[in-house]
Amino acid sequence: MMGDSKKIVIIGGGITGLSAAFYLDKLAEVSGTKHQITVLEQSDQLGGKIQTIRKDGFVIEKGPDSFLSRKLPAYELAKELGIEGELVGTNPAAKKTYILHKGRFHRMPQGLNLGIPTEISPFATTGLISPAGKLRALMDIVLPKKQEDKDESLGHFLHRRLGKEVLERVAEPLLAGIYAGDTYKLSLKATFPQFRQMEQRHRSLILGMKASMAKAGQTENLPDIVKQSRFLSFRNGLQTLVDHLVADLQKNDIQLLTKTKVQSVTHAGPSPDGVKKSPFQVILDGGESIPADSIILALPTKAISNLLSSTFPMAEELEKIQYVSVANVIMTFNREDIQHSLDGSGFVVPRKEKTSITACTWTSSKWGHTAPDGKVVIRCYVGRSGDEEIAAEDDDVIIARVQKDLENLMGIKATPLFYAVNRWPNSMPQYPVGHLELVEKVRKELSAYMPGVYMVGAGFGGVGVPDCIRQGKGAAQQAYAHLLKA
């Protein structure tokens, strides 16, 4: 058991770092061990990209607007914080999603799951895909499975199984949009490993997806709200989760320091007088040093590389993980000024359409809690791999280009009541082919070189809120187990 009070420093106060602090505190509380947990955040606020604007009855997200319900870490954290009653699902009347093709909206065919067709009739009648493209996609049912287990790109996999048309017109805007990436550069194993598993178990991706959906329908030992909606948020915005996390940590005397930049992380080295001391030092920008028995680095991979570069030779390997810059534009309107029916959750845009917008959410249709009666919220996304320049333009330029697209596509000419441009530079990690192997190699070397130091975050294993919470919890468990043995 831990004897003297142990010092754990978490660098990064986003949802990953806050989750790590929360679960570390719970582990220590259950076992009755002593601990000192400090969270260091460079910016002036905690929560990372989770930021909610609450204005004139609107609930508007600057960053992520929801999380996948069946990735349970987010739901479980909400339950542990006692706020599961504040969760809300999507509007059941807004189930339609559209895909832009040749300047026109096409409803996503019924039975399409992650871009994979599972019902023949709706897929056969969609105008999104040519007759030849449909036949090519259905060949997946008879094509043999790939024997070798070597990683490949998501694009090559989907092209191989379903053909070029389904990849470019359906799967790419739906799946690559999650990462703002290029399907031909994203690792299959790191993004959608279940696709590879489906191919191996069922030979066909279509048959595998159908089997997966049938199995999911039988597993139903889940909370009602998780079963009823694919996506969840909170009645007062995602920042509800951050606010309650912060309040819980403050109540338990966890030190939360914002506007605190870390310069480096070093080995402390042996003490000249033989007195036992913490093995690591966290050096702040002003020269102050914080001792640590364990460190959790909950940061973008480049930031971690910079902090460890003078201590851990393999840190430079993390530079291979690139990030893409994106932005989103939020606009509010009077409903009477919008002629479009807004009869769904929004639309996605394949690369070949050449619009500035890469996707658009009809937020007030999808989420009933986001706008007062008679008002509309629309959120448009710009920037992706190979087309990042727009995210760095002035607000006026971005707004003008987005409004032009909305007028051409939806007939919207009204002046917004309110708008906000939210830029997220170098925010979307791109998982290259071999990403998981790279991460495993660097983590293994770090464990041997600096035992007690852990790396987590969106750059390593999943960009969604539940993925980040899962990583934070896992790092907390690893750090706690390490300190028990120290």
XYZ file of C-alpha atoms in Angstrom:
486
model
C 0.000 0.000 0.000
C 1.018 3.613 -0.436
C 2.642 5.002 2.681
C 3.621 8.663 2.458
C 1.352 10.992 0.506
C 1.945 10.541 -3.225
C 1.948 13.388 -5.708
C 0.225 12.917 -9.066
C 0.411 15.686 -11.665
C -1.996 15.694 -14.599
C -0.896 17.985 -17.414
C -3.894 19.016 -19.499
C -7.275 20.090 -18.163
C -9.504 18.875 -20.988
C -12.076 16.132 -20.533
C -9.336 13.460 -20.568
C -7.286 15.083 -17.806
C -10.319 15.937 -15.678
C -11.597 12.366 -15.988
C -8.188 11.036 -14.936
C -8.258 13.260 -11.844
C -11.802 12.182 -10.983
C -11.073 8.464 -11.194
C -7.731 8.761 -9.405
C -9.507 10.504 -6.554
C -12.183 7.796 -6.400
C -9.586 5.006 -6.352
C -7.692 6.643 -3.507
C -10.911 7.336 -1.613
C -12.073 3.713 -1.799
C -8.724 2.364 -0.617
C -8.136 5.058 1.995
C -4.720 5.972 0.593
C -3.081 9.394 0.702
C -2.680 11.382 -2.464
C -2.131 14.882 -3.816
C -3.572 15.448 -7.272
C -2.732 18.566 -9.293
C -4.192 19.394 -12.703
C -2.271 21.927 -14.821
C -4.005 23.688 -17.713
C -2.309 26.188 -20.021
C -5.464 28.069 -21.073
C -7.751 30.110 -18.853
C -10.517 27.492 -18.654
C -10.970 23.789 -18.036
C -12.759 21.343 -20.297
C -10.752 21.694 -23.504
C -12.981 21.781 -26.582
C -16.165 21.281 -24.567
C -17.531 24.812 -24.374
C -21.194 25.832 -24.292
C -22.652 29.262 -25.066
C -25.898 29.948 -23.196
C -27.438 33.101 -24.674
C -31.025 34.423 -24.903
C -32.509 30.964 -24.409
C -30.115 29.306 -26.906
C -27.805 26.449 -25.898
C -24.944 26.454 -28.408
C -21.873 24.248 -28.507
C -18.574 25.706 -29.683
C -16.916 22.282 -29.826
C -18.490 18.801 -29.767
C -22.283 18.869 -29.520
C -22.928 15.334 -28.261
C -21.484 11.877 -27.690
C -22.295 8.351 -28.846
C -24.661 6.872 -26.291
C -23.480 3.279 -26.624
C -19.914 4.230 -25.857
C -20.735 4.006 -22.183
C -17.868 5.843 -20.408
C -19.597 9.222 -20.842
C -22.948 7.943 -19.556
C -21.245 6.168 -16.667
C -19.352 9.325 -15.675
C -22.587 11.332 -15.782
C -24.190 8.733 -13.531
C -21.298 8.833 -11.048
C -21.638 12.619 -10.931
C -25.383 12.291 -10.345
C -26.383 14.169 -13.502
C -27.734 11.356 -15.690
C -31.185 12.901 -15.247
C -30.005 15.928 -17.252
C -29.181 13.858 -20.341
C -31.227 14.418 -23.485
C -31.432 12.492 -26.735
C -31.981 13.657 -30.278
C -35.398 14.643 -31.574
C -37.049 11.410 -32.835
C -38.866 13.468 -35.485
C -35.550 14.543 -37.040
C -34.194 11.163 -38.099
C -33.508 12.123 -41.699
C -29.949 12.936 -42.737
C -29.091 14.181 -46.188
C -26.049 13.792 -48.419
C -25.239 16.396 -51.040
C -24.744 14.989 -54.541
C -24.401 17.168 -57.634
C -25.768 20.126 -55.732
C -28.924 18.337 -54.556
C -29.864 16.783 -51.227
C -30.474 13.050 -51.217
C -31.921 11.414 -48.144
C -29.576 8.874 -46.636
C -31.110 5.479 -47.441
C -32.866 3.664 -44.625
C -30.747 0.853 -43.217
C -27.465 2.653 -43.842
C -25.237 2.159 -40.798
C -21.874 3.953 -40.744
C -22.178 4.189 -44.509
C -22.769 0.436 -44.903
C -26.035 -0.571 -46.652
C -27.968 -3.240 -44.718
C -31.357 -3.002 -46.469
C -31.424 -3.737 -50.190
C -34.613 -1.937 -51.288
C -33.810 1.590 -49.986
C -30.248 1.288 -51.260
C -31.433 0.071 -54.667
C -33.729 3.095 -55.114
C -31.451 5.892 -53.911
C -30.323 8.475 -56.451
C -26.976 8.810 -54.699
C -25.409 5.808 -56.417
C -25.516 4.728 -60.059
C -26.856 1.263 -60.998
C -23.280 0.113 -61.640
C -22.189 1.496 -58.266
C -25.007 -0.343 -56.501
C -24.111 -3.635 -58.152
C -20.462 -3.105 -57.220
C -21.375 -2.468 -53.588
C -23.531 -5.612 -53.413
C -20.572 -7.662 -54.654
C -19.334 -7.337 -51.068
C -21.739 -10.180 -50.231
C -19.795 -12.633 -52.422
C -16.256 -11.249 -52.355
C -13.718 -13.257 -50.302
C -12.289 -11.815 -47.135
C -8.739 -10.522 -46.982
C -6.535 -13.091 -45.271
C -3.687 -11.013 -43.885
C -4.187 -8.972 -40.725
C -1.949 -6.091 -41.771
C -3.378 -2.594 -41.216
C -4.683 -0.739 -44.265
C -6.324 2.609 -44.847
C -10.035 3.053 -44.240
C -10.402 4.242 -47.830
C -8.674 1.250 -49.378
C -10.724 -1.122 -47.225
C -14.078 0.428 -48.170
C -13.056 0.745 -51.821
C -12.102 -2.936 -51.794
C -15.356 -4.048 -50.167
C -18.000 -1.637 -51.518
C -16.468 0.137 -54.499
C -15.475 3.691 -55.319
C -18.936 5.263 -55.555
C -20.156 4.212 -52.121
C -16.832 5.274 -50.644
C -16.800 8.740 -52.227
C -20.498 9.590 -52.075
C -21.585 7.983 -48.790
C -18.889 6.557 -46.545
C -16.271 9.289 -46.950
C -18.446 12.266 -45.905
C -19.972 10.268 -43.043
C -16.882 8.554 -41.647
C -13.929 10.720 -42.614
C -15.949 13.709 -41.413
C -15.567 12.465 -37.846
C -11.810 12.997 -38.162
C -11.863 15.776 -40.814
C -9.520 13.387 -42.592
C -8.704 11.646 -45.846
C -10.002 8.062 -45.861
C -7.008 6.932 -47.911
C -4.674 8.092 -45.132
C -6.639 7.076 -42.025
C -5.830 3.757 -40.369
C -8.653 1.204 -40.461
C -7.546 -0.388 -37.190
C -7.398 2.959 -35.389
C -10.709 4.369 -36.701
C -13.183 1.560 -37.430
C -11.622 -1.726 -36.295
C -15.091 -3.296 -36.188
C -15.174 -3.229 -40.012
C -12.142 -5.490 -40.174
C -13.656 -7.792 -37.543
C -16.898 -8.011 -39.515
C -15.016 -8.996 -42.651
C -13.086 -11.680 -40.796
C -16.103 -13.163 -39.013
C -18.717 -12.894 -41.744
C -16.569 -12.539 -44.894
C -18.887 -9.715 -46.007
C -19.034 -6.218 -44.531
C -22.744 -5.930 -45.335
C -23.583 -9.285 -43.728
C -21.341 -8.460 -40.780
C -23.084 -5.126 -40.198
C -26.508 -6.797 -40.372
C -25.389 -9.376 -37.802
C -23.956 -6.656 -35.579
C -27.204 -4.682 -35.675
C -29.246 -7.772 -34.849
C -26.966 -8.595 -31.925
C -27.155 -5.010 -30.635
C -30.934 -5.280 -30.637
C -30.709 -8.281 -28.319
C -28.302 -6.876 -25.810
C -30.674 -4.573 -24.223
C -29.502 -4.454 -20.643
C -28.945 -0.737 -21.059
C -30.559 2.417 -19.636
C -33.615 3.549 -21.594
C -32.075 6.820 -22.727
C -29.050 4.959 -24.142
C -31.334 2.608 -26.071
C -33.596 5.373 -27.347
C -31.050 7.755 -28.869
C -27.809 7.165 -30.719
C -26.432 10.481 -29.496
C -26.754 12.179 -26.121
C -26.103 15.626 -24.725
C -27.198 17.585 -21.645
C -30.212 19.869 -21.305
C -27.945 22.846 -20.616
C -25.143 21.788 -22.952
C -22.125 19.501 -22.805
C -20.348 21.910 -20.495
C -22.680 20.572 -17.792
C -20.376 17.552 -17.613
C -17.275 19.725 -17.220
C -18.900 22.004 -14.656
C -19.905 19.083 -12.440
C -16.532 17.405 -12.821
C -14.753 20.587 -11.771
C -17.119 21.099 -8.823
C -16.542 17.526 -7.639
C -12.763 17.868 -7.900
C -12.753 21.195 -6.059
C -14.947 19.743 -3.319
C -12.346 17.007 -2.838
C -9.435 19.466 -2.683
C -7.942 18.555 -6.060
C -5.692 21.419 -7.128
C -6.840 22.833 -10.482
C -4.440 25.410 -11.935
C -5.317 27.289 -15.128
C -3.043 29.702 -17.037
C -0.179 27.412 -16.064
C 2.189 26.465 -18.857
C 4.540 23.513 -18.463
C 7.981 23.803 -20.018
C 9.287 20.263 -19.552
C 9.098 17.028 -17.587
C 12.334 15.606 -16.219
C 13.745 12.829 -14.078
C 14.554 14.236 -10.662
C 17.754 12.217 -10.345
C 19.312 10.885 -7.127
C 19.263 13.080 -4.031
C 22.782 14.152 -2.896
C 21.847 13.832 0.781
C 20.200 10.427 0.332
C 16.723 11.697 1.221
C 14.024 9.941 -0.817
C 12.227 12.295 -3.187
C 9.717 12.185 -6.017
C 11.192 10.708 -9.212
C 9.928 13.434 -11.583
C 9.916 17.201 -11.797
C 7.377 19.218 -13.760
C 9.092 22.464 -14.769
C 6.771 25.419 -15.296
C 7.378 28.333 -17.662
C 8.393 30.636 -14.842
C 11.026 28.167 -13.627
C 9.010 26.780 -10.716
C 9.291 23.024 -10.243
C 6.529 20.671 -9.070
C 7.623 17.228 -7.796
C 5.617 14.216 -8.955
C 5.539 10.486 -8.209
C 3.406 9.900 -11.301
C 2.448 12.057 -14.276
C -0.443 11.800 -16.706
C 0.094 13.704 -19.948
C -3.379 14.456 -21.342
C -2.270 16.623 -24.254
C -1.966 16.667 -28.054
C 0.880 14.430 -29.171
C 3.085 17.297 -30.388
C 2.802 19.015 -26.997
C 3.811 15.777 -25.275
C 6.770 15.426 -27.620
C 7.908 18.931 -26.753
C 7.662 18.324 -22.995
C 9.565 15.043 -23.093
C 12.075 15.816 -25.843
C 14.985 16.504 -23.482
C 14.308 13.423 -21.347
C 12.760 10.710 -23.521
C 14.529 10.126 -26.864
C 11.579 8.393 -28.543
C 9.270 11.360 -27.907
C 10.018 12.643 -31.406
C 8.144 9.619 -32.833
C 4.940 11.334 -31.746
C 5.627 14.020 -34.361
C 4.430 11.494 -36.962
C 0.856 12.028 -35.761
C -0.433 15.032 -37.684
C -3.381 17.279 -36.804
C -5.869 19.115 -39.033
C -7.328 22.578 -38.375
C -11.093 23.072 -38.579
C -13.720 25.655 -37.682
C -17.459 25.803 -37.255
C -19.935 28.612 -37.782
C -23.043 28.905 -35.627
C -25.957 31.003 -36.818
C -29.346 31.713 -35.236
C -32.439 32.906 -37.107
C -36.126 33.571 -36.694
C -37.930 30.467 -37.946
C -40.205 32.593 -40.115
C -37.168 33.818 -42.070
C -36.139 30.289 -43.084
C -38.217 28.738 -45.869
C -36.449 25.364 -45.808
C -38.349 22.608 -43.984
C -35.332 21.620 -41.830
C -36.928 18.181 -41.685
C -33.932 16.271 -40.384
C -30.655 16.509 -38.551
C -28.707 18.131 -41.397
C -26.455 17.136 -44.262
C -22.918 16.027 -45.092
C -20.877 16.988 -48.134
C -18.564 14.703 -50.148
C -15.233 16.210 -51.186
C -16.180 16.327 -54.872
C -18.968 18.834 -54.255
C -16.388 21.613 -53.766
C -18.420 23.650 -51.281
C -16.834 25.518 -48.382
C -19.131 23.667 -45.973
C -18.110 20.086 -45.195
C -21.244 19.365 -43.147
C -24.186 21.200 -41.628
C -26.273 20.394 -38.566
C -29.802 21.743 -38.282
C -29.165 21.969 -34.584
C -32.562 23.172 -33.390
C -34.267 20.380 -35.354
C -31.907 17.691 -34.093
C -31.846 18.863 -30.460
C -35.039 20.213 -28.941
C -33.267 21.953 -26.064
C -31.065 24.252 -28.138
C -33.416 27.070 -29.218
C -36.479 28.961 -27.930
C -39.777 28.552 -29.780
C -39.785 30.295 -33.115
C -35.981 30.318 -33.392
C -33.506 28.261 -35.402
C -29.875 27.239 -34.824
C -27.742 26.051 -37.737
C -24.130 24.943 -37.373
C -21.830 24.616 -40.391
C -18.411 22.990 -40.462
C -15.445 24.064 -42.583
C -11.935 22.676 -43.000
C -10.620 19.152 -43.424
C -7.477 17.343 -44.461
C -6.175 18.918 -47.667
C -8.507 21.912 -47.303
C -7.575 23.636 -44.046
C -6.900 27.185 -45.250
C -10.459 28.390 -44.743
C -10.252 27.721 -40.991
C -7.584 30.445 -40.732
C -9.505 33.105 -42.695
C -11.023 36.193 -41.064
C -14.530 35.845 -39.658
C -16.025 37.941 -42.456
C -14.530 35.677 -45.124
C -15.703 32.461 -43.456
C -19.189 33.855 -42.827
C -19.531 35.063 -46.423
C -18.524 31.693 -47.865
C -20.805 29.766 -45.518
C -23.764 32.074 -46.229
C -23.207 31.682 -49.954
C -23.387 27.900 -49.583
C -26.519 28.108 -47.426
C -28.210 30.348 -49.988
C -27.284 28.056 -52.888
C -28.192 24.833 -51.093
C -31.069 25.825 -48.798
C -32.280 29.179 -50.109
C -31.364 30.981 -46.888
C -30.958 34.717 -47.485
C -31.833 36.001 -44.007
C -29.341 37.869 -41.845
C -28.497 35.856 -38.708
C -29.693 37.145 -35.343
C -26.393 35.979 -33.937
C -23.335 34.192 -35.267
C -20.083 32.857 -33.901
C -17.008 31.490 -35.675
C -15.205 28.895 -33.585
C -11.715 27.980 -34.762
C -9.967 24.819 -33.629
C -6.396 24.967 -35.007
C -4.496 21.679 -35.100
C -7.348 20.000 -33.276
C -8.212 16.861 -35.244
C -5.620 14.067 -34.958
C -5.047 12.005 -38.070
C -4.370 8.332 -37.400
C -2.076 7.082 -40.179
C -1.827 3.450 -41.210
C 0.161 1.738 -38.455
C -0.985 4.281 -35.849
C -1.812 1.756 -33.139
C 1.537 0.028 -33.555
C 3.327 3.398 -33.270
C 1.419 4.302 -30.095
C 2.084 0.897 -28.547
C 5.815 1.150 -29.317
C 6.196 4.643 -27.822
C 4.152 3.792 -24.725
C 6.158 0.630 -24.132
C 9.434 2.543 -24.349
C 8.101 5.299 -22.085
C 7.023 2.720 -19.518
C 10.557 1.322 -19.415
C 12.294 4.707 -19.529
C 10.008 6.719 -17.241
C 7.792 4.299 -15.272
C 4.874 6.181 -13.810
C 4.433 8.558 -16.760
C 1.395 7.982 -19.003
C 0.208 9.507 -22.293
C -3.472 9.799 -23.190
C -5.814 11.916 -25.260
C -7.531 12.180 -28.627
C -4.218 11.796 -30.463
C -3.821 8.252 -29.190
C -7.050 6.283 -29.233
C -10.345 7.940 -30.179
C -11.512 11.522 -30.660
C -14.986 11.341 -29.101
C -15.899 12.414 -25.571
C -16.427 8.802 -24.362
C -13.071 7.766 -25.867
C -11.291 10.532 -23.980
C -13.068 9.686 -20.708
C -12.159 6.011 -21.163
C -8.508 6.918 -21.682
C -8.488 9.219 -18.659
C -9.955 6.484 -16.474
C -7.479 3.935 -17.814
C -4.524 6.232 -17.107
C -5.835 6.796 -13.574
C -5.944 3.051 -12.976
C -2.421 2.617 -14.341
C -1.004 5.467 -12.278
C -2.703 4.250 -9.129
C -1.442 0.685 -9.624
C 2.066 2.030 -10.191
C 1.990 4.038 -6.970
C 0.759 1.044 -4.986
C 3.943 -0.770 -6.001
C 6.289 2.217 -5.646
